[in-house]
Structures are given as structure tokens and as C-alpha cells.
Tab-separated table of C-alpha atoms in Angstrom:
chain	number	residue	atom	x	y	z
A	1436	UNK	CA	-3.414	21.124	23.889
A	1437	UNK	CA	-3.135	17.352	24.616
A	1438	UNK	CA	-6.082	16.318	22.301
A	1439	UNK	CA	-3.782	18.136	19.506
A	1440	UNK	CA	-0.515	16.909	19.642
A	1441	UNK	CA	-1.552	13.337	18.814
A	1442	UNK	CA	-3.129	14.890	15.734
A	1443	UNK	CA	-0.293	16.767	14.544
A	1444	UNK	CA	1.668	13.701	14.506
A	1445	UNK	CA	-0.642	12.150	12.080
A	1446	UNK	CA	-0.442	15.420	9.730
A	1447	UNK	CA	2.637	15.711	7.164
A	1448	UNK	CA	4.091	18.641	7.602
A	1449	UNK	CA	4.818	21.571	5.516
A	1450	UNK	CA	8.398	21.040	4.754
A	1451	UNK	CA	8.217	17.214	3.668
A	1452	UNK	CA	4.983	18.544	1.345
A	1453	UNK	CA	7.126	21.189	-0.093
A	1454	UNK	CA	9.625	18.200	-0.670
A	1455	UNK	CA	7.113	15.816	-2.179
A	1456	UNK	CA	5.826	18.723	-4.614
A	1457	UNK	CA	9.559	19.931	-5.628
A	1458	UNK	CA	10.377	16.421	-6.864
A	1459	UNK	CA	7.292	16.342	-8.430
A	1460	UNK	CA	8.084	19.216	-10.476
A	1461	UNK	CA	11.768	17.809	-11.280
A	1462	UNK	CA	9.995	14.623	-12.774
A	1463	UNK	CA	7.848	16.805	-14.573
A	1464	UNK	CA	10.690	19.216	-16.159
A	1465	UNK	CA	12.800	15.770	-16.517
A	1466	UNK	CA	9.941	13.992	-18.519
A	1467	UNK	CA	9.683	16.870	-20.557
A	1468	UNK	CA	13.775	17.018	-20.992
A	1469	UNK	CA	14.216	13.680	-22.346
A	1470	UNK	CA	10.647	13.296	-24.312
A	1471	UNK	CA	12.489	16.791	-25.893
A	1472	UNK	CA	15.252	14.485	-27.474
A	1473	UNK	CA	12.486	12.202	-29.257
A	1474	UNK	CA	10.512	15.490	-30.400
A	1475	UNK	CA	13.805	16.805	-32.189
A	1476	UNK	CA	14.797	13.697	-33.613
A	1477	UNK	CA	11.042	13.056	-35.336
A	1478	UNK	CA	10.255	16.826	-36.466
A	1479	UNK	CA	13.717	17.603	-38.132
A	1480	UNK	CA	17.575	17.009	-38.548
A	1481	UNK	CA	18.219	16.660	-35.018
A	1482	UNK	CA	22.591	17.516	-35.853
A	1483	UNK	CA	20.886	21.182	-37.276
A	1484	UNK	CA	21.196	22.133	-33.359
A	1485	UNK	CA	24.026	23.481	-31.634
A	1486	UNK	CA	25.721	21.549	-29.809
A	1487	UNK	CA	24.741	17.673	-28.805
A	1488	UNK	CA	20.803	17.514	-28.701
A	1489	UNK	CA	21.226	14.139	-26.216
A	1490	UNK	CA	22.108	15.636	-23.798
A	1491	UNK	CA	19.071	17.078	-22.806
A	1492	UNK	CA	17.408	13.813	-22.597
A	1493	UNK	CA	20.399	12.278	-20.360
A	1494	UNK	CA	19.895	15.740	-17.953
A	1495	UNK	CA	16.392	14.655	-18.047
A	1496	UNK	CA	16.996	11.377	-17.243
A	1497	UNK	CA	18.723	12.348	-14.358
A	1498	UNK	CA	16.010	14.627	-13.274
A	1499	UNK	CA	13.937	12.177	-13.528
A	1500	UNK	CA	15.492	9.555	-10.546
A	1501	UNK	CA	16.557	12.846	-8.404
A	1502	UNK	CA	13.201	13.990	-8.433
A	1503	UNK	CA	11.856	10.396	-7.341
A	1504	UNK	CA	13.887	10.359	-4.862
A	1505	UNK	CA	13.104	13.882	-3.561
A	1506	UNK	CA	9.556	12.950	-3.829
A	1507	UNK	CA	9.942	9.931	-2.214
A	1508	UNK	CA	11.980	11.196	0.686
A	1509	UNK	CA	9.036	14.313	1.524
A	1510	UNK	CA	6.375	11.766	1.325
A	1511	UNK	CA	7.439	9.283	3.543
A	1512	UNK	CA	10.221	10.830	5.541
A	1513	UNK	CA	13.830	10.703	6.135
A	1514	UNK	CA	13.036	7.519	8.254
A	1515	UNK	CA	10.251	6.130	6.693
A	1516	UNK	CA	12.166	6.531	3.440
A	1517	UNK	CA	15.097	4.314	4.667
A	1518	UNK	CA	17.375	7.020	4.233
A	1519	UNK	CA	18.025	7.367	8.495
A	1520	UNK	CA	17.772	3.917	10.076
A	1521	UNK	CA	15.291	4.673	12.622
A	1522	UNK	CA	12.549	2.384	13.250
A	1523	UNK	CA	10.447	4.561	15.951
A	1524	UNK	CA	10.881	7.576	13.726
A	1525	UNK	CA	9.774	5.335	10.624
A	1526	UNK	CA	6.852	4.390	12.461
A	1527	UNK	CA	6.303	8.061	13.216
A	1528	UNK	CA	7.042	9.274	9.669
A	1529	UNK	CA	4.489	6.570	8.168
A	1530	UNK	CA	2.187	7.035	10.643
A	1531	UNK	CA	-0.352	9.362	8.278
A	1532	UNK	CA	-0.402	6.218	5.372
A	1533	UNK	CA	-0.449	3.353	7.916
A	1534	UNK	CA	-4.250	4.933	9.367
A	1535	UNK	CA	-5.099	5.768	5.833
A	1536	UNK	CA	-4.821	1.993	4.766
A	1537	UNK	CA	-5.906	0.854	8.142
A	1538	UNK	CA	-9.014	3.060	7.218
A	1539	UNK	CA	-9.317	2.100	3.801
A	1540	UNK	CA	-8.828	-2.002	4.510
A	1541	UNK	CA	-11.806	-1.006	7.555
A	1542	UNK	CA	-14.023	0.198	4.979
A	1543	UNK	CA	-13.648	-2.546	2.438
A	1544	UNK	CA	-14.166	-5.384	5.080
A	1545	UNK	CA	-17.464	-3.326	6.054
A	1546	UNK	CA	-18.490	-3.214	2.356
A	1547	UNK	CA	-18.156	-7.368	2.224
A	1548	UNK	CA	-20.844	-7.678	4.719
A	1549	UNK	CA	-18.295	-10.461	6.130
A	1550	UNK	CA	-19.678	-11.966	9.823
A	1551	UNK	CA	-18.522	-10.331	12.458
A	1552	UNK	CA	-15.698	-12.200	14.345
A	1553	UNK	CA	-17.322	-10.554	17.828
A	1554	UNK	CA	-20.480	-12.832	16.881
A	1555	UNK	CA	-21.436	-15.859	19.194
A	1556	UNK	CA	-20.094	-18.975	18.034
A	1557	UNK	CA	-22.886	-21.396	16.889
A	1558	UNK	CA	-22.975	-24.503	19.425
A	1559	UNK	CA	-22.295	-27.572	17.779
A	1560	UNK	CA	-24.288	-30.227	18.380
A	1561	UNK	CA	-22.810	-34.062	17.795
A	1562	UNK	CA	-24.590	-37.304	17.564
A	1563	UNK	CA	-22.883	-40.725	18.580
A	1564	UNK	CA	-23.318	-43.419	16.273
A	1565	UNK	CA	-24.521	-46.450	18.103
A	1566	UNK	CA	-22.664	-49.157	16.435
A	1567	UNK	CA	-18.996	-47.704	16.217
A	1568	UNK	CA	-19.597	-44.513	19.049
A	1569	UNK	CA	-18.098	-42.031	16.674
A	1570	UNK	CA	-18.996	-38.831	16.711
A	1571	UNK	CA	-21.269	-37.070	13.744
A	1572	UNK	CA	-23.059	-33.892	12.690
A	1573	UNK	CA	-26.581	-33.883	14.234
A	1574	UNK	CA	-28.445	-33.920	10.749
A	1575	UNK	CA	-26.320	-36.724	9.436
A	1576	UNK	CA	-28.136	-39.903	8.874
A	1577	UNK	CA	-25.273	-41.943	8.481
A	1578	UNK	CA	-21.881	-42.797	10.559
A	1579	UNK	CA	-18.566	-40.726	8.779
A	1580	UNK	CA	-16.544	-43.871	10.047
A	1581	UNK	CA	-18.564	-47.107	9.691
A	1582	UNK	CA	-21.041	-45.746	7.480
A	1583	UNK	CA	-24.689	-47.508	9.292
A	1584	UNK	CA	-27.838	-45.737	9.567
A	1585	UNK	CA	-28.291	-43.845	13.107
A	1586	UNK	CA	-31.051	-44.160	14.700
């Protein structure tokens, strides 16, 4: 039962999907309302209609930020949404997309090949230079500062 819990905190659960997929289909019936203004006006005499054929596309409009909003507010949460100031239940509420990036950013640095930052540091090796005693790189040939031959 213990192994679960932590789980089930990292699902989204039915009610904020059902939210997410309701102002999904708002959008959808509000793109279609105000595109609907646009399809009168080019395929015939949009004042042959009863009443005021804008309207639809201002209902639609409307639709259209509502559902956004709805959809916003089921995928990320009340908290995570900004709508309830509540950072620990933010945190909770965007706990699902936080491991999914985590995951994804994980995968892409594996992809890259990129040395691993666990790795043994390579020893550095210095050479004095005899004439000024300044430190170089053990393949150099010449002083960085006074610029003789070494050795």
C-alpha cells in the first residue's frame, strides 16, 4: 500500500482529466463558432440570416478563452494553475510534468554522449619555467609570461 501512494500522486486524476478534455471540447465548439462568422460572410449575404450573424463568432470567442482556461486549470491544477496560492499543493499538482521533463531533459543529456560529471578529474601536470618560475602546461615549450624556451 506504501509503494502505491507515492505513485498515485504522480498520476492526474480523473476529475482534472475530465476538466482538461471539457475545455478542450469548448475550444473546439468555440473555433468552430467564430470560424462560422467567416464561412457566412464568404459563401453568401451574411444580413439574409435572422438575426445578427456576429454574434456567433463573439460567443465563440468567448468559448474560446473559457475553455483555455478550463483546460488549463484540469491540466495543471487549481494550484499549479495559480488559481489557489499554494506552493506545496503546486508542487504536488505539477508533480506528473516536472518528472516528465526531468525524464525527458535525462534522456537528451544521455543522447549527447556529454562526459560524465562523476568521471575522475584529469591531474594536471605544471612545469616551472626556469627563468621567470611561472607556472605552464607540461607540453608547452615556451613560458606564458616571459615567453623563453624551457628546458
Amino acid at each position: 500500500m506504501d509503494n502505491q501512494e507515492p505513485r498515485d500522486k504522480k498520476k492526474i486524476s480523473p476529475e482534472r482529466k475530465g476538466l482538461y478534455y471539457a475545455g478542450m471540447a469548448m475550444m473546439g465548439i468555440g473555433i468552430i463558432l467564430f470560424l462560422s462568422v467567416f464561412f457566412i460572410a464568404f459563401t453568401g449575404d451574411p444580413f439574409a440570416h435572422e438575426g445578427n450573424f456576429m454574434q456567433n463568432g463573439f460567443f465563440g470567442f468567448i468559448l474560446i478563452g473559457i475553455g483555455s482556461f478550463v483546460m488549463n486549470l484540469g491540466a495543471r491544477g487549481a494550484a499549479g494553475s495559480g488559481l489557489v496560492l499554494d506552493p506545496e499543493k503546486a508542487r504536488e499538482d505539477l508533480t506528473p510534468y516536472t518528472k516528465a521533463a526531468g525524464g525527458m531533459l535525462k534522456d537528451a543529456l544521455e543522447e549527447m554522449d556529454l562526459p560524465s560529471s562523476k568521471s575522475v578529474p584529469k591531474e594536471v601536470v605544471r612545469i616551472r619555467c626556469p627563468h621567470c618560475k611561472e607556472l605552464n602546461e607540461e607540453d608547452a615549450r615556451f613560458c606564458k609570461s616571459c615567453g623563453k624556451e624551457i628546458g
